[in-house]
XYZ file of C-alpha atoms in Angstrom:
626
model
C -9.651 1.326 -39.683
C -10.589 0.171 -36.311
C -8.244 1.909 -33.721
C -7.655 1.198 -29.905
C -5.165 1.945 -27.171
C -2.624 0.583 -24.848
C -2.859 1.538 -21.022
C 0.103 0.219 -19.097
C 0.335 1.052 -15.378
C 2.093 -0.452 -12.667
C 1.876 -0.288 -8.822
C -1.092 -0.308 -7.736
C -3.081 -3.166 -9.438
C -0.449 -5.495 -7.891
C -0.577 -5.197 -4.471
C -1.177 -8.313 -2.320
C -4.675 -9.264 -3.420
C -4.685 -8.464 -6.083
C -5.917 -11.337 -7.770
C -6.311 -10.790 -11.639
C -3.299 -9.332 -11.477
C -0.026 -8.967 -9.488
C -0.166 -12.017 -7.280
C -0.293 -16.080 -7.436
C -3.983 -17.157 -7.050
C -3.971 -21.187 -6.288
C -5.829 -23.035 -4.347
C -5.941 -22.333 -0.356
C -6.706 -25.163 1.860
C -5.055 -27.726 0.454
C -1.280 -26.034 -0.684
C -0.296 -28.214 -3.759
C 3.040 -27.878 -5.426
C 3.777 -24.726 -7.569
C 1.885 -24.879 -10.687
C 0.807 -22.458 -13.727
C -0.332 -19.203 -11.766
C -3.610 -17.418 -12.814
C -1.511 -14.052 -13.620
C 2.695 -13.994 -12.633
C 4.102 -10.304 -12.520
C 7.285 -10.964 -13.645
C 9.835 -10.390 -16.614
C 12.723 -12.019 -17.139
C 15.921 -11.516 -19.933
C 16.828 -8.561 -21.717
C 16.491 -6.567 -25.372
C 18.896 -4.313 -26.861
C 17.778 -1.212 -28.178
C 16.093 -2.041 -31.211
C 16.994 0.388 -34.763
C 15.683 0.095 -37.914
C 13.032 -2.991 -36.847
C 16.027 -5.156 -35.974
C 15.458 -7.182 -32.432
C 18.800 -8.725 -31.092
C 17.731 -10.267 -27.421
C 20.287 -10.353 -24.645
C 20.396 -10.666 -20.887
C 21.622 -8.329 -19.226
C 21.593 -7.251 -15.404
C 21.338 -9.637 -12.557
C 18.969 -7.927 -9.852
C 15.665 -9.653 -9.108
C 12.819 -7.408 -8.902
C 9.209 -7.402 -8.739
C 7.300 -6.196 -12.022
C 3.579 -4.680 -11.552
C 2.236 -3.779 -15.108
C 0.047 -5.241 -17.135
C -1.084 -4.408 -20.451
C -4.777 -3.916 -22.127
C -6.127 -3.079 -24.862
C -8.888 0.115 -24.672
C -11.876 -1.814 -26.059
C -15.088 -1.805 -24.559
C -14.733 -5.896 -23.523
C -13.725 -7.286 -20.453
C -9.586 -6.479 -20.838
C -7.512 -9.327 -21.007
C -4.844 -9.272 -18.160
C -1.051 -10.743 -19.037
C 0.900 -10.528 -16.792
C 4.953 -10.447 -17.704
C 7.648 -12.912 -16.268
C 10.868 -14.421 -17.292
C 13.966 -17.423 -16.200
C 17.007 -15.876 -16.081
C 19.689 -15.713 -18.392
C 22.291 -18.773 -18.139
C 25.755 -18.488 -17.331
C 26.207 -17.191 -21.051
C 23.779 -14.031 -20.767
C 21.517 -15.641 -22.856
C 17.527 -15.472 -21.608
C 16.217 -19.083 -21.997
C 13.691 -19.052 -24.546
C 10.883 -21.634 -25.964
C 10.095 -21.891 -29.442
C 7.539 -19.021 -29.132
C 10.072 -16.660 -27.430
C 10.986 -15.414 -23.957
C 8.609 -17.425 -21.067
C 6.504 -14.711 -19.426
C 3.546 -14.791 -17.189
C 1.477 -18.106 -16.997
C 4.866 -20.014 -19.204
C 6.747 -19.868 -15.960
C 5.196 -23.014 -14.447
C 6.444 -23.711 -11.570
C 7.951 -19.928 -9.732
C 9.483 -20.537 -6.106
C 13.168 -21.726 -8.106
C 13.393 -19.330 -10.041
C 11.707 -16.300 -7.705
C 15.065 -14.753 -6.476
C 16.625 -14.752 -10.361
C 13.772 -12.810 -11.978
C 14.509 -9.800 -13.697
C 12.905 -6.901 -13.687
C 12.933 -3.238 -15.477
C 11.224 -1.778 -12.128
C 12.500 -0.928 -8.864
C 9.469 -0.599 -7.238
C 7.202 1.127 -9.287
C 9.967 3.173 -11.366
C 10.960 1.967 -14.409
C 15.460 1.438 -14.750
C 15.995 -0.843 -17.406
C 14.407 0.567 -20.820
C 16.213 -3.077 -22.574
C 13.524 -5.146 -20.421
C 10.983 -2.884 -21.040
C 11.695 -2.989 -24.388
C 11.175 -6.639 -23.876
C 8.322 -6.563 -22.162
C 6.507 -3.919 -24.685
C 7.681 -6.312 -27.547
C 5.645 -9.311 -25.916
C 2.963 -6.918 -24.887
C 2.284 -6.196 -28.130
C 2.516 -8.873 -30.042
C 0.123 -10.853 -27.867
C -2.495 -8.066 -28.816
C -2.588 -8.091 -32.456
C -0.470 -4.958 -32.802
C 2.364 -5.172 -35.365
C 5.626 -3.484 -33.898
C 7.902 -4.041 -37.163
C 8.591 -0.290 -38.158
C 5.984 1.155 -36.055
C 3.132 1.255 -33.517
C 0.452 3.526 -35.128
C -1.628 3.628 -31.939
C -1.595 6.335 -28.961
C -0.387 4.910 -26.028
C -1.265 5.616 -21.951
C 1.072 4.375 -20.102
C 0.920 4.940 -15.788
C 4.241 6.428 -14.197
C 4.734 6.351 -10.397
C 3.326 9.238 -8.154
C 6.125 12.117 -8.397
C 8.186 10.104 -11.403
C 12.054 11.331 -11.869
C 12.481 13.156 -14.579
C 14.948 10.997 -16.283
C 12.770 8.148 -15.488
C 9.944 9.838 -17.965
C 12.296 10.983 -20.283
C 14.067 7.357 -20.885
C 10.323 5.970 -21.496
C 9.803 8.915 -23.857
C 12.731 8.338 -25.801
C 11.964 4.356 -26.221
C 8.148 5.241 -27.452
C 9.063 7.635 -29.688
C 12.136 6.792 -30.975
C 12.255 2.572 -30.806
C 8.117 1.880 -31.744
C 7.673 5.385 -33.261
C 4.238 5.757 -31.928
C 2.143 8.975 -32.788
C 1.502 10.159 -28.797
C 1.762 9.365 -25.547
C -0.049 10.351 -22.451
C 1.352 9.666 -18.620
C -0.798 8.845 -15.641
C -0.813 7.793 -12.183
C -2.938 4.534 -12.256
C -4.573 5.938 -8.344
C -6.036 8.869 -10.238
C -7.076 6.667 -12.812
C -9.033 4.851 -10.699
C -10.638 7.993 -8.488
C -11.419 9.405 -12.364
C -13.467 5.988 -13.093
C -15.488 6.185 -9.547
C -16.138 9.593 -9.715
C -19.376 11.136 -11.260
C -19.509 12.535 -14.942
C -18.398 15.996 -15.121
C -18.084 17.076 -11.469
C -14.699 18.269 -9.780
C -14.174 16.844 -6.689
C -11.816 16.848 -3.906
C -10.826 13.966 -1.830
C -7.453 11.816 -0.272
C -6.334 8.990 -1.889
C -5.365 6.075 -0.374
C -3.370 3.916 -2.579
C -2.021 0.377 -1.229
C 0.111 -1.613 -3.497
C 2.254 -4.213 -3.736
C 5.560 -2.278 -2.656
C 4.381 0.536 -1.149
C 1.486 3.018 -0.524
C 0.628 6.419 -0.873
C -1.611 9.381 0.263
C -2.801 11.904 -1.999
C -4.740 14.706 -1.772
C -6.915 15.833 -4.397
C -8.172 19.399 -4.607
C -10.352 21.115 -7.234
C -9.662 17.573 -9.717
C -5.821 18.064 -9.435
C -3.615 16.317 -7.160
C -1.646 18.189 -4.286
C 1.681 16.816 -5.304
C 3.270 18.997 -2.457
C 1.417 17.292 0.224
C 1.331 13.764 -0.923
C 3.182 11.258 1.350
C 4.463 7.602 0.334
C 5.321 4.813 3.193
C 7.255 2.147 2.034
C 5.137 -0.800 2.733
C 2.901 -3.008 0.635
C 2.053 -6.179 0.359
C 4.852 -7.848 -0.531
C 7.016 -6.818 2.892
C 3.182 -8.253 4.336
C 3.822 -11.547 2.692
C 7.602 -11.314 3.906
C 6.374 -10.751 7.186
C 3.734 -13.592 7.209
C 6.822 -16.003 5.939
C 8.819 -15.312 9.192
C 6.210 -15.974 11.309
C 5.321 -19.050 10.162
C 9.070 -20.567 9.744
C 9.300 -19.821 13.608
C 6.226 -21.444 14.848
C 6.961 -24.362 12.150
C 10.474 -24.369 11.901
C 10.307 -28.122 10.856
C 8.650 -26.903 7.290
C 10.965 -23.946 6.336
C 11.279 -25.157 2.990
C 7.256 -25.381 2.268
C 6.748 -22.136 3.616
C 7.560 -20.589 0.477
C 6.485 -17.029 -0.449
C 4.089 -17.937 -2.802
C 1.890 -19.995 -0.310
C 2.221 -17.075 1.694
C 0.890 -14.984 -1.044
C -1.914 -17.533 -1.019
C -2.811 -17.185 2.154
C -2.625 -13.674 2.619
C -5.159 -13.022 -0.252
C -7.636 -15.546 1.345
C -7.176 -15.778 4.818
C -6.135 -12.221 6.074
C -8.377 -9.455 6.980
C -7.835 -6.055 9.045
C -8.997 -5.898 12.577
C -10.950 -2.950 13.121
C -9.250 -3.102 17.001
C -6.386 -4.754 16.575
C -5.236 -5.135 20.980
C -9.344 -5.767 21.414
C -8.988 -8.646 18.437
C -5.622 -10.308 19.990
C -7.603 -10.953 23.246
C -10.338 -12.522 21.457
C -7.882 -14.933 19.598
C -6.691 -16.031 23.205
C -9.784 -17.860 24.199
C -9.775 -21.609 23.179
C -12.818 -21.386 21.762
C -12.811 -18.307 19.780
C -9.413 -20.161 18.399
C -11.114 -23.389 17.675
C -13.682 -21.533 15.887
C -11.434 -18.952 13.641
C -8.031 -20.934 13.010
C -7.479 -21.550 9.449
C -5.711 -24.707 8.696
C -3.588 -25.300 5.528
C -2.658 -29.062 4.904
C 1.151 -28.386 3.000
C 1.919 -31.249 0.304
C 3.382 -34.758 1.843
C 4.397 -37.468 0.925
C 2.844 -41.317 1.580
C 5.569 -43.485 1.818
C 5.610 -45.780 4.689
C 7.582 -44.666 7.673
C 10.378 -47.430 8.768
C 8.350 -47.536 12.025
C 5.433 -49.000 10.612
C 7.564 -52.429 9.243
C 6.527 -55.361 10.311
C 9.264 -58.010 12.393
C 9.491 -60.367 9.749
C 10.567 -57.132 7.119
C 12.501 -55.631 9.196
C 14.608 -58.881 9.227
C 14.232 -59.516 5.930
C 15.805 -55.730 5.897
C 18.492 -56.309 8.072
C 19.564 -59.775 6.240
C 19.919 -57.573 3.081
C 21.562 -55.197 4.853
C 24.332 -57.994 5.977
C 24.432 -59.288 2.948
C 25.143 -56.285 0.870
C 27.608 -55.464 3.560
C 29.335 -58.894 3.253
C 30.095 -58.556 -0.450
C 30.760 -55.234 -0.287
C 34.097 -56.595 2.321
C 34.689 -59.606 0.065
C 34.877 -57.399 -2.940
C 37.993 -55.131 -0.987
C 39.245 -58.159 0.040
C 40.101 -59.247 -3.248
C 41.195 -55.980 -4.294
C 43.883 -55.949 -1.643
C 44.803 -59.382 -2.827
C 44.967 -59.101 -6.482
C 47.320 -55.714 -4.953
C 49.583 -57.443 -2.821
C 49.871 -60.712 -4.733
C 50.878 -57.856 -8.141
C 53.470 -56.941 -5.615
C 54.143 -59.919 -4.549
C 54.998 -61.169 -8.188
C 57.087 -57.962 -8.728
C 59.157 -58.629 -5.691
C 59.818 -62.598 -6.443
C 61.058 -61.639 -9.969
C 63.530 -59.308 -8.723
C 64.333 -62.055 -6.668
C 64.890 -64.555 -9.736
C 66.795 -62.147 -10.836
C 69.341 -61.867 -7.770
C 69.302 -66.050 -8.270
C 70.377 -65.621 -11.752
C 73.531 -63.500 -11.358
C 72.116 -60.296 -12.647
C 73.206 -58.058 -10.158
C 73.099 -54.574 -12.345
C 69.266 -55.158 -12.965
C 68.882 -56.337 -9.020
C 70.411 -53.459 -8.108
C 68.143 -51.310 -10.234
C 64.950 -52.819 -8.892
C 65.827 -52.701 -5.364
C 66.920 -48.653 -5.814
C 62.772 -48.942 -7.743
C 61.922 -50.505 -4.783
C 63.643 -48.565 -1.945
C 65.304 -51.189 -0.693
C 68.813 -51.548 0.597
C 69.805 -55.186 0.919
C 68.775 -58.655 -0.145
C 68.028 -59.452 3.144
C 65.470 -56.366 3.482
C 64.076 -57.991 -0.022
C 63.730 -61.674 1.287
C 61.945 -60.015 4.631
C 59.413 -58.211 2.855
C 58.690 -61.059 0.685
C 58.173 -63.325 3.158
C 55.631 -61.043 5.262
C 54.122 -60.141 2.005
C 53.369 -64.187 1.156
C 51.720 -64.136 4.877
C 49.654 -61.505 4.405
C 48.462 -63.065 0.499
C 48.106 -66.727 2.271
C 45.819 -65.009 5.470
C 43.550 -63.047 3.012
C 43.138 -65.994 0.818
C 42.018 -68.108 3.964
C 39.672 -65.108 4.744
C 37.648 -64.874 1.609
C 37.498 -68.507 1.407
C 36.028 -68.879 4.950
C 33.638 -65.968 4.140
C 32.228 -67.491 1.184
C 31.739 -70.614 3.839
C 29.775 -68.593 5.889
C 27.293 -66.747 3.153
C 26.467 -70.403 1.962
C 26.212 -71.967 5.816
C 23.723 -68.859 6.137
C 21.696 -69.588 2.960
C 21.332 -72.386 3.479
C 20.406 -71.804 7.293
C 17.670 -69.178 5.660
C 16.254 -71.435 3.469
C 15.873 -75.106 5.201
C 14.784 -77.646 2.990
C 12.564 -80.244 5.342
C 10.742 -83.002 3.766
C 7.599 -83.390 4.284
C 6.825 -85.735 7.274
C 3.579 -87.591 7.527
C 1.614 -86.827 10.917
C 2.277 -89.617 13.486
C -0.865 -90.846 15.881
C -0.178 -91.556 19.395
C -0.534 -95.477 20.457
C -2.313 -96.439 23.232
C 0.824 -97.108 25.327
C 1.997 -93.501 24.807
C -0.316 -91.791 26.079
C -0.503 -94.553 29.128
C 2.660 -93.741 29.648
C 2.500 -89.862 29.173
C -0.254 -90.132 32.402
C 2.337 -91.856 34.320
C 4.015 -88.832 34.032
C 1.054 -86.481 34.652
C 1.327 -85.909 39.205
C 4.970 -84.691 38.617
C 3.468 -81.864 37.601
C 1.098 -78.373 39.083
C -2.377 -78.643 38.602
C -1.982 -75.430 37.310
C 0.023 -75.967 34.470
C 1.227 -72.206 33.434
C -0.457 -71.511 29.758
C 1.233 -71.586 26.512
C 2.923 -67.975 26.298
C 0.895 -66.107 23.386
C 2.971 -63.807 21.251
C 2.583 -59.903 22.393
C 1.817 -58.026 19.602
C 3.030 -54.598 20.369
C 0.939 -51.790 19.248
C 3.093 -49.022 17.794
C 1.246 -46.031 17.539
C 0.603 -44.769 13.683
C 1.917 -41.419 12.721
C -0.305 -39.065 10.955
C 1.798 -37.607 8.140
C -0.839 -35.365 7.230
C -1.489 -33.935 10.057
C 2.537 -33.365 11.066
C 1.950 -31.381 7.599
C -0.673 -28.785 8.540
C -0.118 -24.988 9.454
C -3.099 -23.855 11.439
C -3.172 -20.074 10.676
C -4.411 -18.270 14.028
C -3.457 -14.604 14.689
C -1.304 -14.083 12.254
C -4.121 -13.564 9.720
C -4.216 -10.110 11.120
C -0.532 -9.736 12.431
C 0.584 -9.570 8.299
C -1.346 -6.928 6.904
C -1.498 -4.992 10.287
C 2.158 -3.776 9.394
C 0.530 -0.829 6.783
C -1.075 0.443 10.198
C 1.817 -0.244 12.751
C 5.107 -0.680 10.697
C 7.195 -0.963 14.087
C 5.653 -4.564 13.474
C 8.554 -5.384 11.278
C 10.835 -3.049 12.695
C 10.646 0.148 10.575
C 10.786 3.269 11.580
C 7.934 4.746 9.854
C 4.356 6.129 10.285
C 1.765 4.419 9.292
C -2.052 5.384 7.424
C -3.616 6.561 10.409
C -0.475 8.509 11.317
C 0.554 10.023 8.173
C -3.176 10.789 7.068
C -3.555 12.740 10.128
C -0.698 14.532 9.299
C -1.381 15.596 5.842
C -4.936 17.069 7.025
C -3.113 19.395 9.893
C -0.823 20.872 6.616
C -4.924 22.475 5.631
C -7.156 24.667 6.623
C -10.284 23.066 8.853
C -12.482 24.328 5.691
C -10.565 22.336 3.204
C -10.236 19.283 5.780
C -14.002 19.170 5.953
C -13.953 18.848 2.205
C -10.680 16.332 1.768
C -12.024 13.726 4.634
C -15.992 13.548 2.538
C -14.070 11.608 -0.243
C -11.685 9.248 1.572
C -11.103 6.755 -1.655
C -9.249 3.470 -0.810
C -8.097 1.938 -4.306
C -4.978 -0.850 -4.990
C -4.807 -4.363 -4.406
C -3.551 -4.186 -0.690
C -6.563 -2.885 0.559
C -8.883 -5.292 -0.347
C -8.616 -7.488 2.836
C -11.863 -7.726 4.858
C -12.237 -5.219 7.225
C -10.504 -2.391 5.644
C -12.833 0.335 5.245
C -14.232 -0.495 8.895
C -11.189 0.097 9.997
C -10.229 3.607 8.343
C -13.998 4.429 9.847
C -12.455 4.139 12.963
C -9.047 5.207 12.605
C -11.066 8.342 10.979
C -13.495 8.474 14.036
C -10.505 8.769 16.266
C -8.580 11.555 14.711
C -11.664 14.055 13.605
C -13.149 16.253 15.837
C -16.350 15.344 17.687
C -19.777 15.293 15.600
C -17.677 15.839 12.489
C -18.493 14.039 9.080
C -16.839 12.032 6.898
C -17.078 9.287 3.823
C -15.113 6.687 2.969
C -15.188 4.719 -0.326
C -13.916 1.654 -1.335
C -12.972 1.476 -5.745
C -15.431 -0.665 -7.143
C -12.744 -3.192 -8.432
C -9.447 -1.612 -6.583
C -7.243 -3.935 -9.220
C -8.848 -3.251 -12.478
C -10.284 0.265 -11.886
C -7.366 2.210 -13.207
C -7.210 -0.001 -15.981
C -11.055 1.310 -16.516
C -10.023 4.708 -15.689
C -7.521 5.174 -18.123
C -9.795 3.773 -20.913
C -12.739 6.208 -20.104
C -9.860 9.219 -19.686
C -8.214 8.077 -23.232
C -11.800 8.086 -24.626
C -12.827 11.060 -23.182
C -9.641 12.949 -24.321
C -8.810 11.723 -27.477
C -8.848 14.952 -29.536
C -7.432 16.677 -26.973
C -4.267 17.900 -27.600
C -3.563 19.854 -24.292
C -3.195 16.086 -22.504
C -1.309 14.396 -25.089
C 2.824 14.643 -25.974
C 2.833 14.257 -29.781
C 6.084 13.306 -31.963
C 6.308 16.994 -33.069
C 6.077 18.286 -28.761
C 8.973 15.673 -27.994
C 11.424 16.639 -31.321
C 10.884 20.016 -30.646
C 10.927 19.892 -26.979
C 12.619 16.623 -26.055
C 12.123 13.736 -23.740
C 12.117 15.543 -20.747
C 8.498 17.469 -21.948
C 5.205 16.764 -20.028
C 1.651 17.836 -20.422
C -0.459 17.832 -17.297
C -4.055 16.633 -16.950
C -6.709 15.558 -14.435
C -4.624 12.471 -13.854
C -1.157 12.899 -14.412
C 1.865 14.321 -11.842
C 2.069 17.882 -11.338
C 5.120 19.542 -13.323
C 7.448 20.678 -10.939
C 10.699 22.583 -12.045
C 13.939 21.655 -10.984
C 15.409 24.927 -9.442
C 19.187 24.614 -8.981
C 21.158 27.636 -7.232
C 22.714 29.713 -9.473
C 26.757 29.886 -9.197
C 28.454 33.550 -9.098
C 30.198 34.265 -12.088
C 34.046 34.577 -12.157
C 34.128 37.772 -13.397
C 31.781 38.853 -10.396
C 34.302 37.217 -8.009
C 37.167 38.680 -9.497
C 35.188 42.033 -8.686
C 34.316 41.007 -5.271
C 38.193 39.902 -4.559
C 39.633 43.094 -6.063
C 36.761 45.650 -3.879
C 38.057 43.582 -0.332
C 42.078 43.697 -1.401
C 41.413 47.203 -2.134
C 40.016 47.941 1.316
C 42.685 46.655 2.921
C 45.139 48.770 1.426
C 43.360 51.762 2.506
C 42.853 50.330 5.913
């Protein structure tokens, strides 16, 4: 029987261009509305834990995260990337589901209105809600041929984030082996995946890691094939906070187009349009020239629409308006005016039979209907009747003279004029016209021409373009300087230096001859150009070093972890069977050339109460004696 594997890793492959998968990939220059996204790295709704093969789906939760993984299977064809997404549950907890099941990935259509109620079993890269992974392995697997009912008789690699929690592990244990009962798992950090792919056959090798994603990025240091988990350092930017940053720049210079400037275009234009300034004061200068501007601006024409502007009317529509407008304003009065007068005359009638009623003698019932009425006396009654036939008699007189005046102005609209046969001019009229003829200049003023006034056009389109000038490089400068955006942290430059000075200058010679960028946020132009420099600045003079850029930075761990699962598959010292984890439990781990570094939890020990009993009784006695 043909068998294959499962990688699933998260983080990395999804920083901010990363293309095949993580990000939204439409088109650039002209931003059209939100449509179906090449890859969306989302999951929505929620699973219950599943016993037995049963699958009851709820929603559950209501935070909106960003998901990063993305399952393959390990065959030697190009893998095919799915990327996970979901609606949100409705107001009953419920996730909104087609005919084929939960919406995820490239079923979302359109994904700015639903961005902020996505769900999500990661915060950052660290799985927290097995019930959405659960979900998300369920889809995984069915769109790759693998049967899940009772079982999934397959090994499975799955990526964890650098230094994983414990309980994190253990929770993802517990669902593998006890939910899809699958044979054996192996966990991996998707960075060292990728360094294990671009690496040479068979040779141990030490480098640093630089690992950008789409939430954050991190630093580690290889030596002799295993990673330095000691010395590895994390900063808590990515791309995403260099898409957020990208958005607020471009609602203040455009605040006019708040609502287009969505973070999805600004995804867009950060995978296209951005690159890293290898000297980023030197850079700013050049962008203040008019002509190095002209040359380098970037302009994105956002979606419009072509409906004629009021402004561009001609005078006889604009009439032709403004009559409409008066005429649905006159029946719009007319129409009150009756309803006041069907009112008042209702009243009107109500009042003159109470007053039939005073005529014929029946005072209890008059009495009755003036206490109804709040009224005191027949006299108050006769009053209010009187001003209340005014008031019917002066509406009817206006509604009558109204409809007068919408007819007088029909017909004034419309003249009918017969048609009159053109009259020649007899020989004594004119005769008598030159009689006329010295009363007047010589220079008879001309017939006044009509002025046509030239109202200048507005260009729609061009009210709806965003010309993208320095902040190309202002956006993903922020993983460099991060007191861009206000945080108080250090960035590459800063915290790689710092990790070397923690070594020896032998082992620093041998770290910075493998500098290995890898993730999706570091494949903006200009990246490795600038770590040259960045690198050139911080070494000593005439020193050496070599960095390397991951062949594919989004798919290479995806590569990696095939060739490592390959490459280890009898290998039992890499791999947590079913036996390891029901003899040892969830919380068991195996290390290999890729994986975290076990490190045991050492908690302080507490004194025993029978020691402190002992302690208490030595100091009372001491006092005694004193």
């Amino acid at each position: 029987m043909h068998r294959f594997m499962i990688a699933i890793y998260s983080e990395k492959r999804t920083g901010e261009l990363g293309r095949e998968i993580g990000l939204a990939s439409r088109e650039v220059v002209v931003l059209k509305p939100s449509r179906a996204q090449a890859v969306r790295p989302y999951v929505g709704g929620g699973a219950s834990r599943r016993r037995q093969g049963e699958r009851c789906v709820e929603g559950r939760g209501r935070r909106a995260l960003r998901w990063r993984p993305s399952v393959f299977p390990f065959r030697d064809a190009e893998p095919r990337r799915i990327g996970a997404g979901g609606r949100t549950r409705g107001t009953t907890g419920r996730v909104p589901r087609t005919a084929a099941g939960p919406q995820v990935g490239n079923a979302l259509g359109s994904l700015e209105p639903l961005r902020w109620m996505l769900r999500s079993p990661f915060d950052r890269n660290v799985p927290v809600n097995l019930e959405l992974q659960e979900l998300l392995l369920d889809y995984s697997f069915q769109h790759l041929g693998v049967s899940s009912q009772g079982c999934v008789d397959h090994p499975i690699v799955l990526t964890e984030a650098v230094c994983n929690p414990l309980y994190s592990r253990q929770m993802m244990s517990e669902l593998l082996f006890e939910c899809y009962r699958i044979p054996k798992v192996a966990y991996g950090i998707d960075s060292l995946f990728s360094f294990y792919h671009n690496k040479p056959k068979n040779s141990v090798s030490c480098g640093l890691i630089i690992s950008s994603g789409y939430q954050c990025t991190h630093i580690l240091p290889i030596l002799e094939g295993r990673l330095d988990a000691k010395n590895c350092k994390r900063i808590n930017l990515g791309g995403s906070q260099a898409a957020g940053y990208l958005q607020r720049l471009l609602q203040l210079k455009y605040p006019g187009h708040l609502a287009a400037i969505t973070l999805s275009r600004m995804e867009e234009i950060l995978h296209e349009h951005s690159y890293i300034a290898e000297d980023y004061g030197e850079e700013l200068q050049k962008w203040q020239c008019p002509d190095y501007y002209e040359n380098n601006v970037h302009k994105m024409q956002l979606p419009f629409s072509s409906k004629l502007l009021g402004s561009t009317l001609t005078a006889e529509e604009k009439q032709e308006r403004r009559q409409q407008q008066l005429r649905r304003l006159q029946e719009l009065n007319a129409r009150r005016r009756e309803e006041k007068l069907q009112l008042d005359q209702e009243r009107l009638d109500r009042l003159l039979y109470v007053q039939e009623l005073l005529e014929d003698g029946q005072m209890d019932q008059f009495h009755k209907a003036l206490i109804e009425l709040n009224m005191d006396s027949p006299e108050e009654l006769q009053s209010y009747i009187q001003k209340l036939s005014a008031a019917v008699e002066q509406a009817k007189q206006k509604i009558l003279q109204a409809e007068v005046n919408l007819e007088v102005d029909v017909v004034d609209s419309k003249p009918e004029t017969p048609d009159l046969e053109p009259l020649e001019p007899s020989l004594e009229d004119v005769e008598s016209m030159n009689d006329f003829e010295p009363l007047f200049s010589e220079e008879a003023p001309e017939v006044e021409k009509p002025v046509t006034t030239v109202q200048p056009m507005f260009n729609l389109a061009a009210y709806h373009q965003l010309f993208v000038g320095t902040e190309r490089i202002r956006a993903p400068e922020i993983i460099f300087q991060p007191s861009l955006i206000g945080e108080e942290q250090a960035g590459i430059a800063e915290t790689l230096q710092y990790i070397l000075d923690r070594y020896p200058k032998e082992v620093q010679e041998r770290l910075v001859q493998n500098i290995f960028l890898t993730g999706g946020n570091v494949m903006y132009p200009g990246m490795k150009a600038r770590m040259e420099k960045e690198l050139l600045e911080m070494r000593p003079f005439q020193s050496s070093f070599q960095v390397q850029l991951a062949s594919n930075p989004v798919l290479d761990a995806w590569y990696g972890a095939r060739d490592w699962a390959l490459d280890h598959m009898d290998d039992d010292e890499a791999w947590i069977t079913r036996k390891d984890y029901e003899e040892k439990g969830g919380e068991y781990f195996k290390e290999h050339c890729a994986s975290n570094i076990y490190v045991p939890i050492r908690l302080p020990k507490q004194a025993s109460r029978t020691s402190e009993s002992q302690a208490a009784g030595k100091g009372s006695g001491a006092n005694e004696q004193a």
